[in-house]
XYZ file of N, CA and C in Angstrom:
498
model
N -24.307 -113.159 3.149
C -24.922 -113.340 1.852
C -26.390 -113.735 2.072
N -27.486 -112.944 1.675
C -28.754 -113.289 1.611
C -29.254 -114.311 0.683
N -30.330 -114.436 0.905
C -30.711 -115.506 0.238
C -30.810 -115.273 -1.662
N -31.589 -114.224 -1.745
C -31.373 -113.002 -2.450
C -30.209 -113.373 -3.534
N -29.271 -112.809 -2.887
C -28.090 -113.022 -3.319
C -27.708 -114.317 -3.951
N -27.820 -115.513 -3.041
C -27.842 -116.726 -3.706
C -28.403 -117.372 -4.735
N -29.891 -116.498 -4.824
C -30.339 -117.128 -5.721
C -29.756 -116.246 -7.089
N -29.708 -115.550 -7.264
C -28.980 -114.111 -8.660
C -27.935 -115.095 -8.731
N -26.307 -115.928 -7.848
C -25.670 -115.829 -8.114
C -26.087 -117.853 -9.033
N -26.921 -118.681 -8.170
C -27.709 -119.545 -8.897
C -28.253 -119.169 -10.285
N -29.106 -118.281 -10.695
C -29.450 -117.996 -12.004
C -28.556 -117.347 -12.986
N -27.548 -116.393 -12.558
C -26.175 -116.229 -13.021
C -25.308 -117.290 -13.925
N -25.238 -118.301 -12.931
C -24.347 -119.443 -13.055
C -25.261 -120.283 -14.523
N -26.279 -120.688 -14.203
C -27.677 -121.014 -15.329
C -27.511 -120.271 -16.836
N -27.278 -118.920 -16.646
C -27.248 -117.836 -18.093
C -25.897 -118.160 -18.771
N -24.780 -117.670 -17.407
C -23.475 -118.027 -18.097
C -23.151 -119.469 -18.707
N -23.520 -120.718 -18.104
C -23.432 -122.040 -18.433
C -24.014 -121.891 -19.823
N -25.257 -121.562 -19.993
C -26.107 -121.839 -21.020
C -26.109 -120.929 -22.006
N -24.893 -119.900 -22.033
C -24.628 -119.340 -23.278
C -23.488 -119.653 -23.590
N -22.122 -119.926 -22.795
C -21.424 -120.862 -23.184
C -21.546 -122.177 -23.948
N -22.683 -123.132 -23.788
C -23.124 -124.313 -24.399
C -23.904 -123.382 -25.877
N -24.352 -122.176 -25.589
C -24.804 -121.692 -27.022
C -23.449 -121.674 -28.006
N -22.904 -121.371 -27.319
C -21.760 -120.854 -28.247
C -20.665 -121.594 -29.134
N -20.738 -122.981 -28.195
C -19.820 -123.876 -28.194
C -20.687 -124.931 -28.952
N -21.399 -125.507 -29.060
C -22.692 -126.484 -29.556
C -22.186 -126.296 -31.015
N -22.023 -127.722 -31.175
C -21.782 -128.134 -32.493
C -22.782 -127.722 -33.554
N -24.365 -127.877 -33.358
C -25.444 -128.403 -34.092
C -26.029 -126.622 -33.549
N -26.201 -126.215 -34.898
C -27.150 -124.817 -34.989
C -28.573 -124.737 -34.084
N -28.818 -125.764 -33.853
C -30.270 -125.898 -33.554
C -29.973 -126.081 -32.221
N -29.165 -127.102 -31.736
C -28.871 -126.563 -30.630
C -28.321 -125.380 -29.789
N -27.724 -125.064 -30.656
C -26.764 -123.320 -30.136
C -28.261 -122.502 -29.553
N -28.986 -123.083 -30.988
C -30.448 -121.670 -30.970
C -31.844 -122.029 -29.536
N -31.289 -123.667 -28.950
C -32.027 -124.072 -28.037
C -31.158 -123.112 -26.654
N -30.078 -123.197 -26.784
C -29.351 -123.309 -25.501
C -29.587 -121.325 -25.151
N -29.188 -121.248 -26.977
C -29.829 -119.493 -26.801
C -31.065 -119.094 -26.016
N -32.156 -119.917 -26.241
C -33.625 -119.479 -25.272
C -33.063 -119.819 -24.094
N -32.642 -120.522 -23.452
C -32.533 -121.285 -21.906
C -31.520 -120.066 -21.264
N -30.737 -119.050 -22.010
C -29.925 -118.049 -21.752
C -30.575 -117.070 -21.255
N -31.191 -116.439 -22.251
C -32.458 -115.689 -22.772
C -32.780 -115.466 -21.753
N -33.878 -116.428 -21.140
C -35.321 -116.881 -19.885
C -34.120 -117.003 -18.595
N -32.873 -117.191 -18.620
C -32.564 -117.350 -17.686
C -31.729 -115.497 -17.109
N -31.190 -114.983 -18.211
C -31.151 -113.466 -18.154
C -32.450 -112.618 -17.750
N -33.714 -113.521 -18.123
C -34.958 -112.268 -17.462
C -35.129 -113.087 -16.029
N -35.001 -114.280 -16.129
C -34.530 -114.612 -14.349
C -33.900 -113.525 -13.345
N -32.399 -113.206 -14.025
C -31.448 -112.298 -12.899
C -32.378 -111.019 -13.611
N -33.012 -110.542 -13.934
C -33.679 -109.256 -13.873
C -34.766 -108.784 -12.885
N -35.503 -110.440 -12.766
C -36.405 -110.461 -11.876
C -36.057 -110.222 -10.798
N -34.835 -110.909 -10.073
C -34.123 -110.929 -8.534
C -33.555 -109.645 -8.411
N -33.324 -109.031 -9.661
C -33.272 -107.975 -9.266
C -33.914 -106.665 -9.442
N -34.722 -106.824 -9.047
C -36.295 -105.853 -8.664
C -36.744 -105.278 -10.472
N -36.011 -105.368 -11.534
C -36.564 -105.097 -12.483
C -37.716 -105.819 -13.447
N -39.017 -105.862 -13.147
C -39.973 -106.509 -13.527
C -40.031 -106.562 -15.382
N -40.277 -104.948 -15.419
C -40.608 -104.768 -16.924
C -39.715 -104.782 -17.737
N -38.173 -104.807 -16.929
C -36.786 -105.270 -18.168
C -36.875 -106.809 -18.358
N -37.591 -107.731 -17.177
C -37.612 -108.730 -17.105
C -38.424 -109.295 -18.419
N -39.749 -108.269 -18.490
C -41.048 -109.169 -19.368
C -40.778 -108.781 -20.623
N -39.483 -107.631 -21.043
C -39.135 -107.004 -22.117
C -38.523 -107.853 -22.536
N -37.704 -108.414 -21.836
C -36.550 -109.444 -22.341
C -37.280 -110.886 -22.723
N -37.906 -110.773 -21.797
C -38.724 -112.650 -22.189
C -39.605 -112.082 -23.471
N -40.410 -110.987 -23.937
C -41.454 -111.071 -24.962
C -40.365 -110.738 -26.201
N -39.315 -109.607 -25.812
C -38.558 -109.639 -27.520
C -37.716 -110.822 -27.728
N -36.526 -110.968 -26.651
C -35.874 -111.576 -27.170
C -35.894 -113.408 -26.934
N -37.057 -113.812 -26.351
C -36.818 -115.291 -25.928
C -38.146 -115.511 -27.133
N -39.180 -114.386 -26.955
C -40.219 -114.332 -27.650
C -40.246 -114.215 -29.127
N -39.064 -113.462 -29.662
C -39.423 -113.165 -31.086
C -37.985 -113.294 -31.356
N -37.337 -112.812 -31.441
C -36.083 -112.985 -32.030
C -35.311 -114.161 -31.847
N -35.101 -114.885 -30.427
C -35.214 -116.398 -30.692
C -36.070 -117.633 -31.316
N -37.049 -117.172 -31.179
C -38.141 -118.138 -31.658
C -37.872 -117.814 -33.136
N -37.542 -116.387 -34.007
C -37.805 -116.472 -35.794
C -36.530 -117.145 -36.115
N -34.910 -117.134 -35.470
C -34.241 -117.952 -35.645
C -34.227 -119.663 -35.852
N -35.121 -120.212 -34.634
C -35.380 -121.403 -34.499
C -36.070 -121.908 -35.965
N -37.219 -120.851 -36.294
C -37.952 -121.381 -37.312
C -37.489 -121.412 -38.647
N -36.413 -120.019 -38.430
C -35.666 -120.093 -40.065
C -35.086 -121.395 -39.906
N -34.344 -121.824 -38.673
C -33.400 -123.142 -39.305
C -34.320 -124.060 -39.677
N -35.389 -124.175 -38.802
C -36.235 -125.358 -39.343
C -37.054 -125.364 -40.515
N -37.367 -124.333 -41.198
C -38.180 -123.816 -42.521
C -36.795 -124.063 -43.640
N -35.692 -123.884 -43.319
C -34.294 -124.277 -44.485
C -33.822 -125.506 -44.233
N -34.407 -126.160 -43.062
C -33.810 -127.534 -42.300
C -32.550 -127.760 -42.535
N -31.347 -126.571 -41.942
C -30.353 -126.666 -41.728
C -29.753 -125.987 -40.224
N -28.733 -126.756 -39.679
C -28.885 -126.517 -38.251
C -28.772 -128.215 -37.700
N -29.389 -129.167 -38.555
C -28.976 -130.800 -38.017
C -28.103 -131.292 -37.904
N -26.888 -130.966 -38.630
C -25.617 -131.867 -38.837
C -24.731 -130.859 -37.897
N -23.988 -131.273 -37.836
C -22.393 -130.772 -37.336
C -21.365 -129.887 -37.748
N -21.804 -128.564 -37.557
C -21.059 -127.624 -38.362
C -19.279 -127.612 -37.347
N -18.301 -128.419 -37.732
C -16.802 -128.024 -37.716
C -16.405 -126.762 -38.046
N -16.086 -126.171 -36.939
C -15.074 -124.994 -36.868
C -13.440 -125.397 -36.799
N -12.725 -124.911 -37.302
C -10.932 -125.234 -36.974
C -11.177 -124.592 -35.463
N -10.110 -125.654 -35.144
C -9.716 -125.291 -33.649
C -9.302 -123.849 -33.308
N -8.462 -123.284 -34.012
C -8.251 -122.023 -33.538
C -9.322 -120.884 -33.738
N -10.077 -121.067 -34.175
C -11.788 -120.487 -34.626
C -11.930 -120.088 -33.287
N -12.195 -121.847 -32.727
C -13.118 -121.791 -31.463
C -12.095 -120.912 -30.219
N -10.542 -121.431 -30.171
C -9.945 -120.836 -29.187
C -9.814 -119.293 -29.446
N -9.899 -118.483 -30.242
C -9.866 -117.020 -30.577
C -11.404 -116.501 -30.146
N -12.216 -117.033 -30.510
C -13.558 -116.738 -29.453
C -13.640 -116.820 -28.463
N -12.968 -117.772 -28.528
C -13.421 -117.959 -26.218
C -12.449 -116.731 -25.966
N -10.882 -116.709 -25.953
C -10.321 -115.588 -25.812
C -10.477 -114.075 -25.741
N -11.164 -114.007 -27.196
C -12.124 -112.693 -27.352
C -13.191 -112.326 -26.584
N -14.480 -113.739 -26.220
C -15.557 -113.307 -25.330
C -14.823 -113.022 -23.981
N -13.832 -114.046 -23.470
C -13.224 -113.575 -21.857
C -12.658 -111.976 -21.802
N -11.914 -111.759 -23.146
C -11.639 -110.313 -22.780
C -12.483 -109.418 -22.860
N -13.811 -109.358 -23.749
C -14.562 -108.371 -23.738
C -15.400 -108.748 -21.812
N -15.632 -109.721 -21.751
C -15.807 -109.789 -20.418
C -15.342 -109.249 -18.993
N -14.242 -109.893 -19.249
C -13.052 -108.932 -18.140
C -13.524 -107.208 -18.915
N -13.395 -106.893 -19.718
C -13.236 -105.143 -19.890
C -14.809 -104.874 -19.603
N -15.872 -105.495 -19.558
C -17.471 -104.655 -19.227
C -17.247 -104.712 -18.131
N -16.829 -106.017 -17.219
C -17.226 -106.002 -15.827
C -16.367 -105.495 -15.059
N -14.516 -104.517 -15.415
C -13.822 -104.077 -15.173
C -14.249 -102.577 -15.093
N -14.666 -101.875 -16.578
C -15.778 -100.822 -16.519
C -16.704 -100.955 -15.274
N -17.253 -101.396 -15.367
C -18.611 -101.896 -14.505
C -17.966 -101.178 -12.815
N -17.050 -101.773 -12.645
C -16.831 -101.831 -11.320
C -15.840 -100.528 -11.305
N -15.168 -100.164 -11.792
C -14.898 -98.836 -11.776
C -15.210 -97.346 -11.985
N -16.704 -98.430 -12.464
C -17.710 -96.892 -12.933
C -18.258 -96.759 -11.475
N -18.962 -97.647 -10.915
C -20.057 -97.490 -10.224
C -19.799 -98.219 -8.535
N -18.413 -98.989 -8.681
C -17.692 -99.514 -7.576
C -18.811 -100.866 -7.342
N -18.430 -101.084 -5.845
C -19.649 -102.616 -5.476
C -20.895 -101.837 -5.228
N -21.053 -101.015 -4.771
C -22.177 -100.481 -4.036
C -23.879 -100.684 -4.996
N -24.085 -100.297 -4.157
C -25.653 -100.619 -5.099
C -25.858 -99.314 -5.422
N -26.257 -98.563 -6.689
C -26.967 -97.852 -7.388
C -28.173 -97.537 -7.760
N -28.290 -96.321 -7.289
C -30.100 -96.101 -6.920
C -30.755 -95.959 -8.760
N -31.970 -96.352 -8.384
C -32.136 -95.955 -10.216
C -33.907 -95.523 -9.893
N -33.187 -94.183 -11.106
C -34.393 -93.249 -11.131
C -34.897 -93.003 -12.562
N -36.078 -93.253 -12.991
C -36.821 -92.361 -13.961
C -38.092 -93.481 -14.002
N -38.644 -93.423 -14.758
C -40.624 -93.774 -14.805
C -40.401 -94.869 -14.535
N -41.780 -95.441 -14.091
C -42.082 -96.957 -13.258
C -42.688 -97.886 -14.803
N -43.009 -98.551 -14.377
C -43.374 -99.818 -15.095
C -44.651 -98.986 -15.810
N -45.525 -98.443 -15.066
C -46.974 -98.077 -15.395
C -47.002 -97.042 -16.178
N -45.668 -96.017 -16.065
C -45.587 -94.634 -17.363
C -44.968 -95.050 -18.197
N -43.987 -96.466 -18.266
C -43.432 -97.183 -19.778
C -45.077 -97.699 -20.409
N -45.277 -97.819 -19.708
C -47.051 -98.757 -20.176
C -47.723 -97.864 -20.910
N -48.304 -96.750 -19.981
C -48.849 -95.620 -20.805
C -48.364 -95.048 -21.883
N -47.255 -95.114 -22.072
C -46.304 -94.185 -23.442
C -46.488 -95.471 -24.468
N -46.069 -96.722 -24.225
C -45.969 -97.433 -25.145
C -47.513 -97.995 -25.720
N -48.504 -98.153 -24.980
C -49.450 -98.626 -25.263
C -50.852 -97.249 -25.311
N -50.053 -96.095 -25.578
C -50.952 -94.871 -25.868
C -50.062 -94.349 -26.689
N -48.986 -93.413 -26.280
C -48.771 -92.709 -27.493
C -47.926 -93.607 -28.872
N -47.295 -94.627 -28.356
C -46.978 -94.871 -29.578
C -47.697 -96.528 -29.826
N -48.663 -96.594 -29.674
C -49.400 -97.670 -29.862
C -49.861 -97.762 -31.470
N -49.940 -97.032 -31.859
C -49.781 -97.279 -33.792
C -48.204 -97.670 -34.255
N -47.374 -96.751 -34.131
C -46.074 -97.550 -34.138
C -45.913 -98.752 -33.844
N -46.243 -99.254 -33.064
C -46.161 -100.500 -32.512
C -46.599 -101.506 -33.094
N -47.815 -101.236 -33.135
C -48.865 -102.524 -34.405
C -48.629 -102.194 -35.185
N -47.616 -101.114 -36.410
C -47.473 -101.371 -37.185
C -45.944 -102.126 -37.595
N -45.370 -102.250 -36.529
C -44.352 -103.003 -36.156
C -44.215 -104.545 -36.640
N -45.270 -104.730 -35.507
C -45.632 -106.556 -35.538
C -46.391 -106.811 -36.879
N -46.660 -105.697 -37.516
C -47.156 -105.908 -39.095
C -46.463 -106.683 -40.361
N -45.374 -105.659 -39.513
C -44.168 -105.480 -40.709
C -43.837 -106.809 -39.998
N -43.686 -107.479 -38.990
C -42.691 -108.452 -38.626
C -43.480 -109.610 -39.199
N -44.491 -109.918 -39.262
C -45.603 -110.781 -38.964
C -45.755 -110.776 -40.934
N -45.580 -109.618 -41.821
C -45.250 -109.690 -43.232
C -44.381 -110.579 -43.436
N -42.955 -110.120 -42.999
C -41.727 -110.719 -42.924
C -41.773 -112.268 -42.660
N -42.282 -112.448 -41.482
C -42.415 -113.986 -41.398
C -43.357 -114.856 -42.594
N -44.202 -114.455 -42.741
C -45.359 -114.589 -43.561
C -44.403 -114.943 -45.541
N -43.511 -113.718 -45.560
C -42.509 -113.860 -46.793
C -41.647 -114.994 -46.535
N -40.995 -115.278 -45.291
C -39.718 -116.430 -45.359
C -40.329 -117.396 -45.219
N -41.821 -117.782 -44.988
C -42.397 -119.244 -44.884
C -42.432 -119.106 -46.769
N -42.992 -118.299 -47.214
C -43.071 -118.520 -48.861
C -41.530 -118.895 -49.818
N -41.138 -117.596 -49.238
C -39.640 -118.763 -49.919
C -38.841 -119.704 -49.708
N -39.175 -120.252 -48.422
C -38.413 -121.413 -47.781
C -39.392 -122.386 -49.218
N -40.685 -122.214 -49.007
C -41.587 -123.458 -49.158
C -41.545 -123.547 -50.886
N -41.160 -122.309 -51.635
C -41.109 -121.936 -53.098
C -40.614 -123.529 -53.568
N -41.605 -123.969 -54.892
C -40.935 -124.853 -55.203
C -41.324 -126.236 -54.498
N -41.493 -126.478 -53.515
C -41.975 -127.707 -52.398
C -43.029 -127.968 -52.895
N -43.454 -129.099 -53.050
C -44.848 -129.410 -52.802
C -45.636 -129.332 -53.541
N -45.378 -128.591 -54.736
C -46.359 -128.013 -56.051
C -47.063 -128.836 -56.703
N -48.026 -128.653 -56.645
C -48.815 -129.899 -57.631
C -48.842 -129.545 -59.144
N -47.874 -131.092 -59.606
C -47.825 -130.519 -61.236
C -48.959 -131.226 -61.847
């Protein structure tokens, strides 16, 4: 076992722990903390394993934007503090459910492609770059438009009503 190896199966251990504690976490706000520490720790095992730009994809959408607008909705509705109770069998039918969809990807997984390592072919980091930041570089900013609207709307209706000077 390389070192390599140790460390993937170290940051592994980090993702799985820390989406389990997402999942399980009483308090919304915490679920949505433990969610980033998952997140950053999934573009971790991307890094070790030679994928750079799945790595910076994963940290800018999903640790970057889609965790972070969660965090802020709870805190813009300031709900997510108290202790949301699930019935017990809630929680045990999830865990059940995530282990089996688990066992069946990584059962797939290994019967698709066996242990071996799998060569991977098509454009490098620098022709995702060029396509995304040339040809569809209007798409794009008009993307973060629309997202950056969107946010811009849920700060107004969270705040509707707050604060008004009568």
């Amino acid at each position: 076992m390389t070192s390599r190896d140790v460390l993937f199966v170290a940051v592994g251990l980090l993702t799985a722990a820390s989406a389990i504690l997402a999942v399980t976490s009483r308090r919304v706000l915490h679920a949505g903390l433990w969610l980033v520490v998952s997140m950053g720790a999934l573009a971790g095992c991307y890094l070790v394993l030679g994928a750079e730009l799945v790595a910076l994809v994963q940290l800018l959408v999903y640790v970057g934007a889609v965790v972070v607008l969660v965090l802020f909705a709870l805190m813009m509705t300031r709900s997510g503090t108290t202790p949301e109770d699930a019935p017990p069998g809630v929680r045990v039918l999830s865990a059940v459910v995530a282990l089996a969809v688990t066992v069946l990807l990584g059962g797939t997984l290994v019967a698709t492609f066996g242990w071996d390592g799998v060569a991977v072919t098509g454009p490098d980091g620098s022709a995702v770059g060029e396509a995304v930041f040339g040809t569809w570089v209007w798409p794009f900013e008009l993307l973060s438009l629309l997202l950056l609207a969107a946010l811009v709307a849920a700060v107004a209706v969270a705040t509707a009503g707050k604060g008004r000077v009568k």
